[in-house]
Coordinates of C-alpha atoms and ligand atoms in Angstrom, one line a residue:
M1 CA 113.8 180.0 -100.8
E2 CA 115.8 179.3 -104.3
Q3 CA 118.2 182.2 -105.3
S4 CA 116.9 183.2 -108.6
H5 CA 118.8 182.9 -111.7
Q6 CA 119.9 185.0 -114.7
A7 CA 120.4 183.2 -117.7
L8 CA 124.5 183.4 -117.7
S9 CA 126.5 183.8 -121.3
S10 CA 128.5 180.8 -121.9
K11 CA 131.4 183.6 -122.1
S12 CA 130.6 184.2 -118.6
E13 CA 130.1 180.9 -117.1
A14 CA 133.5 180.2 -118.7
F15 CA 135.2 182.9 -116.2
I16 CA 132.8 182.0 -113.3
E17 CA 134.2 178.4 -113.7
K18 CA 137.8 179.0 -114.1
E19 CA 137.6 181.1 -110.6
N20 CA 135.8 178.5 -109.1
K21 CA 138.0 175.7 -110.1
Y22 CA 141.4 177.5 -109.5
G23 CA 140.7 180.2 -106.8
A24 CA 140.3 179.6 -103.2
H25 CA 136.6 180.0 -102.5
N26 CA 136.5 183.0 -100.2
Y27 CA 134.1 185.1 -101.6
H28 CA 130.4 184.7 -103.0
P29 CA 130.3 186.9 -105.6
L30 CA 127.4 188.2 -107.9
P31 CA 127.6 186.1 -111.0
V32 CA 128.6 189.3 -113.2
V33 CA 131.8 189.2 -115.0
L34 CA 133.2 192.6 -115.5
E35 CA 135.7 193.8 -118.1
K36 CA 135.7 197.4 -118.2
G37 CA 135.0 200.0 -116.2
E38 CA 134.7 204.1 -116.7
G39 CA 133.2 206.6 -114.4
V40 CA 130.0 205.0 -112.7
Y41 CA 129.7 202.5 -115.5
V42 CA 131.0 199.2 -115.6
W43 CA 130.8 196.6 -118.7
D44 CA 130.5 192.9 -118.6
V45 CA 132.0 190.4 -120.9
D46 CA 129.0 190.3 -123.1
G47 CA 129.1 194.3 -123.4
K48 CA 126.1 195.0 -121.1
K49 CA 126.7 197.9 -119.2
Y50 CA 125.9 198.5 -115.5
Y51 CA 125.6 201.4 -113.0
D52 CA 128.4 200.3 -110.0
F53 CA 126.3 201.1 -106.8
L54 CA 128.9 199.5 -104.9
S55 CA 132.2 201.1 -105.9
A56 CA 134.8 198.4 -104.8
Y57 CA 133.5 199.0 -101.3
S58 CA 134.1 202.5 -101.6
A59 CA 137.4 202.3 -103.2
V60 CA 136.6 203.6 -106.5
N61 CA 134.8 207.1 -105.3
Q62 CA 136.3 209.0 -108.1
G63 CA 134.7 206.6 -110.4
H64 CA 136.3 203.7 -112.7
C65 CA 139.5 204.6 -114.5
H66 CA 139.8 208.1 -113.9
P67 CA 142.3 209.4 -116.5
K68 CA 144.1 211.8 -114.3
I69 CA 144.6 208.9 -111.7
V70 CA 145.4 206.0 -114.4
G71 CA 147.5 208.9 -116.0
A72 CA 149.6 209.5 -112.7
M73 CA 150.2 205.7 -112.2
V74 CA 151.3 205.0 -115.8
K75 CA 153.7 208.1 -115.8
Q76 CA 155.5 207.0 -112.5
A77 CA 155.3 203.0 -113.5
Q78 CA 157.2 203.9 -116.2
T79 CA 160.0 205.9 -114.3
L80 CA 160.3 204.0 -110.7
T81 CA 158.1 201.7 -109.2
L82 CA 159.8 200.2 -106.1
T83 CA 163.0 201.2 -104.2
S84 CA 161.7 199.5 -101.0
R85 CA 162.2 201.7 -97.8
A86 CA 165.8 201.1 -97.5
F87 CA 166.6 203.9 -99.8
Y88 CA 164.8 207.6 -100.4
N89 CA 162.9 208.1 -103.6
D90 CA 161.8 211.4 -105.0
Q91 CA 158.1 210.7 -104.6
L92 CA 157.6 209.7 -101.0
G93 CA 158.4 213.1 -99.1
S94 CA 155.8 215.4 -101.7
Y95 CA 152.9 212.8 -101.2
E96 CA 153.7 213.0 -97.3
E97 CA 154.0 216.7 -97.2
F98 CA 150.6 216.5 -99.4
V99 CA 148.5 214.0 -97.4
T100 CA 149.5 215.2 -93.9
E101 CA 148.2 219.2 -94.9
Y102 CA 145.2 217.9 -96.7
F103 CA 144.0 215.9 -93.4
G104 CA 145.7 218.2 -91.2
F105 CA 148.1 216.0 -89.4
D106 CA 151.9 216.0 -88.4
K107 CA 152.8 213.0 -90.1
V108 CA 151.6 209.8 -92.0
L109 CA 152.9 206.1 -92.2
P110 CA 152.1 204.9 -95.7
M111 CA 150.8 200.9 -95.8
N112 CA 148.8 199.2 -98.9
T113 CA 145.5 197.6 -97.6
G114 CA 143.1 199.2 -95.0
A115 CA 143.8 195.9 -93.0
E116 CA 147.5 196.4 -92.5
A117 CA 146.7 200.2 -91.4
V118 CA 144.6 199.3 -88.9
E119 CA 147.0 196.9 -87.3
T120 CA 149.3 199.9 -87.8
A121 CA 147.1 201.8 -85.9
L122 CA 146.8 199.0 -83.2
K123 CA 150.6 198.9 -82.7
L124 CA 150.9 202.6 -82.6
C125 CA 148.1 203.0 -80.3
R126 CA 149.6 200.3 -78.1
K127 CA 153.1 201.6 -78.1
W128 CA 151.9 205.1 -77.6
A129 CA 150.2 204.0 -74.3
Y130 CA 153.5 202.1 -73.0
E131 CA 155.7 204.8 -73.7
V132 CA 153.9 208.1 -73.7
K133 CA 150.7 207.2 -71.4
G134 CA 153.1 205.1 -68.9
I135 CA 150.7 201.7 -69.0
P136 CA 152.6 198.8 -67.4
E137 CA 154.0 196.5 -70.5
N138 CA 151.5 194.0 -71.8
Q139 CA 148.6 195.7 -70.1
A140 CA 146.9 197.7 -72.8
Q141 CA 143.7 197.4 -73.6
I142 CA 141.8 199.2 -76.8
I143 CA 137.9 199.6 -76.9
V144 CA 136.1 198.2 -80.1
C145 CA 132.7 198.0 -80.7
E146 CA 130.4 195.0 -81.6
N147 CA 129.4 194.6 -85.4
N148 CA 132.6 196.2 -86.2
F149 CA 134.5 195.6 -89.5
H150 CA 138.4 196.5 -89.7
G151 CA 139.4 193.7 -92.0
R152 CA 141.0 190.1 -91.8
T153 CA 144.2 189.6 -90.3
T154 CA 144.1 187.4 -87.2
T155 CA 144.5 190.3 -85.0
I156 CA 141.7 192.5 -86.5
I157 CA 139.2 189.4 -86.1
S158 CA 140.4 188.6 -82.7
F159 CA 137.9 191.3 -81.9
S160 CA 135.0 191.0 -84.7
N161 CA 131.8 189.4 -83.6
D162 CA 131.2 187.8 -87.2
E163 CA 131.4 184.2 -86.0
N164 CA 131.9 183.0 -89.8
A165 CA 134.9 185.8 -90.0
R166 CA 136.4 183.9 -86.7
K167 CA 135.6 180.1 -86.5
S168 CA 138.7 178.0 -86.6
F169 CA 141.2 181.2 -87.1
G170 CA 141.5 181.0 -83.4
P171 CA 143.4 181.4 -80.9
F172 CA 142.8 185.2 -80.8
T173 CA 144.7 188.2 -79.9
A174 CA 144.1 189.6 -76.4
G175 CA 143.7 193.3 -75.0
F176 CA 140.4 194.1 -76.7
I177 CA 137.4 195.5 -74.9
K178 CA 134.1 195.1 -77.2
I179 CA 131.3 197.2 -76.3
P180 CA 127.8 197.8 -78.1
Y181 CA 128.3 200.7 -80.9
D182 CA 126.6 204.1 -80.8
D183 CA 126.2 203.6 -76.7
I184 CA 128.4 206.5 -75.3
E185 CA 127.7 205.5 -71.7
A186 CA 128.9 201.8 -72.2
L187 CA 132.1 203.9 -73.8
E188 CA 132.6 205.9 -70.3
N189 CA 131.8 202.8 -68.4
A190 CA 134.6 201.0 -70.4
L191 CA 136.8 203.9 -70.2
K192 CA 136.5 204.1 -66.6
S193 CA 136.4 200.6 -65.8
T194 CA 140.5 200.2 -65.8
N195 CA 143.6 202.8 -66.1
N196 CA 145.3 200.7 -68.8
I197 CA 142.6 201.7 -71.5
A198 CA 144.9 203.0 -74.9
G199 CA 142.1 203.8 -77.2
F200 CA 139.2 203.4 -79.0
L201 CA 138.9 202.2 -82.7
V202 CA 135.6 203.0 -84.1
E203 CA 134.1 203.2 -87.6
P204 CA 132.2 206.7 -87.8
I205 CA 129.5 204.7 -89.9
Q206 CA 129.4 201.1 -89.4
G207 CA 129.7 200.0 -93.4
E208 CA 129.8 196.2 -93.6
A209 CA 127.2 196.1 -90.7
G210 CA 124.9 197.6 -92.7
V211 CA 125.2 201.1 -93.2
Y212 CA 124.7 201.7 -89.5
V213 CA 124.8 205.7 -88.8
P214 CA 125.4 206.3 -85.1
A215 CA 123.2 209.5 -83.3
D216 CA 124.0 212.7 -84.0
G217 CA 126.9 214.0 -81.4
Y218 CA 128.0 210.4 -80.8
L219 CA 131.3 210.9 -82.5
A220 CA 131.8 214.5 -80.7
K221 CA 131.2 212.9 -77.5
A222 CA 133.5 209.8 -77.9
K223 CA 136.1 212.0 -78.4
A224 CA 135.8 214.4 -75.7
L225 CA 135.5 211.2 -73.3
C226 CA 138.9 209.8 -74.5
E227 CA 140.1 213.2 -73.9
H228 CA 139.0 213.0 -70.7
Y229 CA 140.5 209.7 -69.9
N230 CA 143.8 210.0 -72.2
A231 CA 142.8 207.6 -74.6
L232 CA 143.5 207.9 -78.4
F233 CA 140.4 208.1 -80.5
I234 CA 141.2 206.0 -83.6
A235 CA 138.5 206.5 -86.6
D236 CA 139.0 203.7 -89.0
E237 CA 137.6 205.8 -92.2
V238 CA 138.7 203.1 -94.6
Q239 CA 135.1 203.1 -95.9
T240 CA 133.5 206.2 -94.9
G241 CA 136.4 208.6 -95.6
I242 CA 137.6 210.3 -98.8
A243 CA 134.1 212.4 -99.4
R244 CA 131.8 209.3 -99.2
T245 CA 129.5 210.3 -96.9
G246 CA 129.4 214.2 -98.1
K247 CA 132.5 215.5 -95.9
L248 CA 136.1 214.8 -96.7
L249 CA 135.8 212.4 -93.4
A250 CA 132.8 211.2 -91.8
V251 CA 134.2 212.5 -88.4
H252 CA 133.9 216.3 -89.9
H253 CA 130.0 215.7 -89.8
E254 CA 130.8 216.4 -85.8
N255 CA 134.2 218.4 -86.0
V256 CA 136.2 215.8 -85.0
Q257 CA 139.6 215.3 -85.5
P258 CA 141.1 212.0 -84.5
D259 CA 144.0 211.1 -83.0
I260 CA 144.7 208.4 -85.2
L261 CA 143.2 208.3 -88.5
I262 CA 143.0 205.2 -90.7
L263 CA 142.4 205.7 -94.7
G264 CA 142.4 203.0 -97.6
K265 CA 140.4 202.2 -100.4
A266 CA 139.6 205.7 -102.5
I267 CA 142.9 207.1 -101.2
S268 CA 143.9 205.8 -104.6
G269 CA 140.8 206.0 -106.2
G270 CA 140.9 202.4 -106.6
V271 CA 143.7 202.0 -109.1
Y272 CA 146.4 200.8 -106.6
P273 CA 146.9 199.4 -103.2
V274 CA 147.3 202.5 -100.6
S275 CA 146.6 202.7 -97.3
A276 CA 147.7 205.3 -94.6
V277 CA 147.6 206.2 -91.1
L278 CA 148.1 209.5 -89.5
A279 CA 148.9 211.2 -86.4
N280 CA 150.6 214.0 -84.8
N281 CA 154.3 213.8 -83.5
A282 CA 153.6 213.2 -80.0
I283 CA 152.0 209.7 -80.8
M284 CA 153.7 209.2 -84.3
N285 CA 157.3 209.7 -83.0
V286 CA 157.1 206.4 -80.9
I287 CA 157.6 204.6 -83.8
K288 CA 161.4 204.1 -84.4
P289 CA 163.4 202.3 -87.5
G290 CA 163.0 198.9 -87.5
Q291 CA 159.8 198.9 -85.5
H292 CA 157.3 198.8 -88.2
G293 CA 157.3 198.7 -92.1
S294 CA 156.3 197.3 -95.3
T295 CA 157.9 196.7 -98.7
F296 CA 155.6 198.2 -100.5
G297 CA 154.2 201.1 -98.2
G298 CA 155.0 204.2 -99.8
N299 CA 156.6 203.3 -103.2
P300 CA 156.8 205.7 -105.9
V301 CA 153.5 204.6 -107.8
A302 CA 151.5 204.6 -104.7
A303 CA 152.7 208.1 -103.9
A304 CA 151.8 209.4 -107.1
V305 CA 148.5 207.6 -107.8
A306 CA 147.3 209.1 -104.0
I307 CA 148.0 212.6 -104.9
A308 CA 146.4 212.2 -107.9
A309 CA 143.2 210.6 -106.4
L310 CA 143.2 213.0 -103.3
E311 CA 143.5 216.0 -106.2
V312 CA 140.3 214.9 -108.3
V313 CA 138.5 214.7 -104.7
R314 CA 139.2 218.6 -104.0
D315 CA 139.3 219.5 -108.1
E316 CA 135.7 217.9 -108.9
N317 CA 134.0 218.8 -105.6
L318 CA 133.1 215.2 -104.5
S319 CA 132.2 216.0 -101.0
Q320 CA 129.6 218.6 -102.3
N321 CA 128.5 216.1 -104.8
A322 CA 128.3 213.5 -102.3
A323 CA 126.3 215.4 -99.8
Y324 CA 123.7 216.6 -102.3
L325 CA 123.1 213.5 -104.2
G326 CA 122.8 211.3 -101.0
V327 CA 119.7 213.8 -100.2
V328 CA 118.3 213.1 -103.6
L329 CA 118.8 209.4 -103.5
R330 CA 117.7 208.8 -99.9
T331 CA 114.2 211.1 -100.7
G332 CA 113.8 209.1 -103.9
L333 CA 114.2 205.8 -101.9
N334 CA 111.9 206.7 -99.2
E335 CA 109.6 207.6 -101.7
I336 CA 109.8 204.1 -103.2
A337 CA 109.4 202.9 -99.8
S338 CA 106.0 204.7 -99.2
R339 CA 104.8 202.7 -102.3
N340 CA 106.7 199.5 -101.7
P341 CA 106.6 197.5 -98.3
L342 CA 109.5 195.5 -99.3
I343 CA 111.6 198.6 -97.9
T344 CA 111.4 198.9 -94.4
L345 CA 114.3 201.3 -93.8
V346 CA 116.4 203.5 -96.1
R347 CA 119.6 205.1 -94.1
G348 CA 122.8 206.6 -94.9
K349 CA 124.8 209.7 -95.2
G350 CA 126.4 211.4 -98.4
L351 CA 126.3 208.5 -100.8
L352 CA 127.2 205.8 -98.4
N353 CA 123.5 204.2 -98.1
A354 CA 121.6 201.2 -97.3
I355 CA 118.0 200.2 -98.1
V356 CA 116.6 197.6 -95.6
I357 CA 114.7 194.5 -96.9
N358 CA 111.3 193.3 -95.3
C359 CA 112.9 189.8 -94.6
D360 CA 115.2 188.0 -91.9
E361 CA 118.7 188.0 -92.1
N362 CA 118.9 184.3 -93.4
S363 CA 116.6 184.6 -96.2
D364 CA 117.7 184.8 -99.9
L365 CA 115.3 187.8 -100.8
A366 CA 118.1 190.8 -101.0
W367 CA 120.3 188.4 -102.9
D368 CA 117.3 187.9 -105.2
I369 CA 116.7 191.5 -105.3
C370 CA 120.3 192.4 -106.5
M371 CA 120.1 189.7 -109.1
K372 CA 117.0 191.7 -110.5
F373 CA 119.0 195.1 -110.0
S374 CA 121.5 193.4 -112.1
E375 CA 119.4 192.2 -114.7
Y376 CA 118.0 195.7 -115.2
G377 CA 121.7 197.4 -115.1
L378 CA 122.5 198.1 -111.8
L379 CA 125.4 196.1 -109.5
A380 CA 124.7 196.2 -105.7
K381 CA 125.3 193.6 -103.1
P382 CA 123.9 192.8 -100.1
T383 CA 125.6 193.1 -96.7
H384 CA 124.5 191.1 -93.2
G385 CA 121.7 189.4 -95.2
N386 CA 118.9 191.8 -95.8
K387 CA 120.5 195.0 -96.2
I388 CA 121.8 196.0 -99.7
R389 CA 124.1 198.7 -99.8
L390 CA 123.7 201.5 -102.4
A391 CA 127.0 203.4 -103.0
P392 CA 127.9 204.6 -106.3
P393 CA 130.9 206.7 -107.3
L394 CA 130.8 210.3 -106.3
V395 CA 131.0 211.1 -110.0
I396 CA 127.5 210.2 -110.6
T397 CA 125.2 213.1 -111.8
E398 CA 121.4 214.1 -110.8
T399 CA 119.8 212.7 -113.9
Q400 CA 121.9 209.3 -113.4
I401 CA 120.7 208.9 -109.5
H402 CA 117.2 209.5 -111.2
E403 CA 117.6 207.0 -113.8
C404 CA 118.9 204.6 -111.3
L405 CA 115.9 205.1 -108.8
G406 CA 113.9 204.2 -111.7
I407 CA 115.7 200.7 -111.8
I408 CA 115.6 200.2 -108.6
E409 CA 111.8 200.7 -108.1
R410 CA 111.2 198.6 -111.3
A411 CA 113.3 195.5 -109.9
L412 CA 111.4 195.7 -106.6
N413 CA 108.4 195.8 -108.3
D414 CA 108.9 192.5 -109.5
F415 CA 108.8 191.0 -106.3
R416 CA 105.5 192.3 -104.9
Ligands
LIG501 C1 137.5 197.4 -96.1 C2 137.6 197.8 -94.8 C3 139.0 197.7 -93.9 C4 140.0 196.7 -94.6 O1 140.4 197.2 -95.9 P1 141.6 196.1 -97.0 O2 142.1 196.6 -98.0 O3 140.0 195.0 -97.7 O4 142.1 195.3 -95.9 C5 139.1 198.0 -92.9 N1 138.0 198.9 -92.0 C6 136.9 199.4 -92.8 C7 136.0 200.0 -92.2 C8 136.4 198.7 -94.3 O5 135.7 199.3 -95.0

């Protein structure tokens, strides 16, 4: 099937050509060139306004260019930006105190990107396994799930099963056991298969896989099993965390406190790369000076930005808004699905949702539908071929959700 084309302005075309010519082709963007964002809206270089239903993969939960977060960044950027961790700075300690109290952990290890935070969590888990649990050196195994997405580093892709993400990047890092997602029996079998299990790394909802929500109780049972077998429960909440699913963390839906919590994306509201690994002293204290670090991790700008971004989440009740509007959105989508057989399934939690399109994973239909959404003023992107993620900034209003449902239905009707 041929991909549909919207007439592109020559201005847009020029920007796209430049990226094509001078940038590595490691992404396949929708042909929209953005130059401005505010709240739930972004504008392209021709002044056309769109609803942002991707939110930079849930990094912009607080809305684009939130004045409080940008204000904190500008103020700190004019004062002190980077010292490295060779010295102390007057921002980091306050941030560490704030973020640990906010999420209920003893300590935080600050990094910059999600993948770095996942790497940090894996290293921390292994070190704990050798030095506290007593697994023989180099024998530690970490359990992961099929169809996971945890980032793009060599170790992380070692346990991906996305062939496109792996092909020609080997040899891979050993020490991972892959089990089906949302399968508690498979987890228990893996946990008891050897005495060398260090931990279980899991996304509370698999976002990239197509917003796959596990059965109720899965996370709580998984945490209990990890406790029973003395393995660390590591939650990758880079995409699901920070109010996205209608609770501060997605694991809170099942009252789970992970042993290691991984955060990124919206911890900065999308204005600056900030990520974090949180754990209690019994785990975090295995890391000693010189054993892990990052030049930019925990820099003064990141610290000031992250405090402001988390304050916005609390002050603007974004968890409650996501929970309530998620129900409104899914109800509306299910109504559309009842009228239009192109949608075979609606799923999600809070404002992390997806519709599954009635076509196979290799079809261009979901892409074409996203092109049509864009024509009508809404930006979304297919994931894994036939799924379209619908994840607006959490500052969206009920009126706006209804307007977006109108856009979605009108676009889908063009394909009947
Ligand atoms: C985006 C994402 C990552 C990687 O974050 P980057 O900042 O892109 O490195 C890791 N885990 C999950 C669940 C993600 O959604």
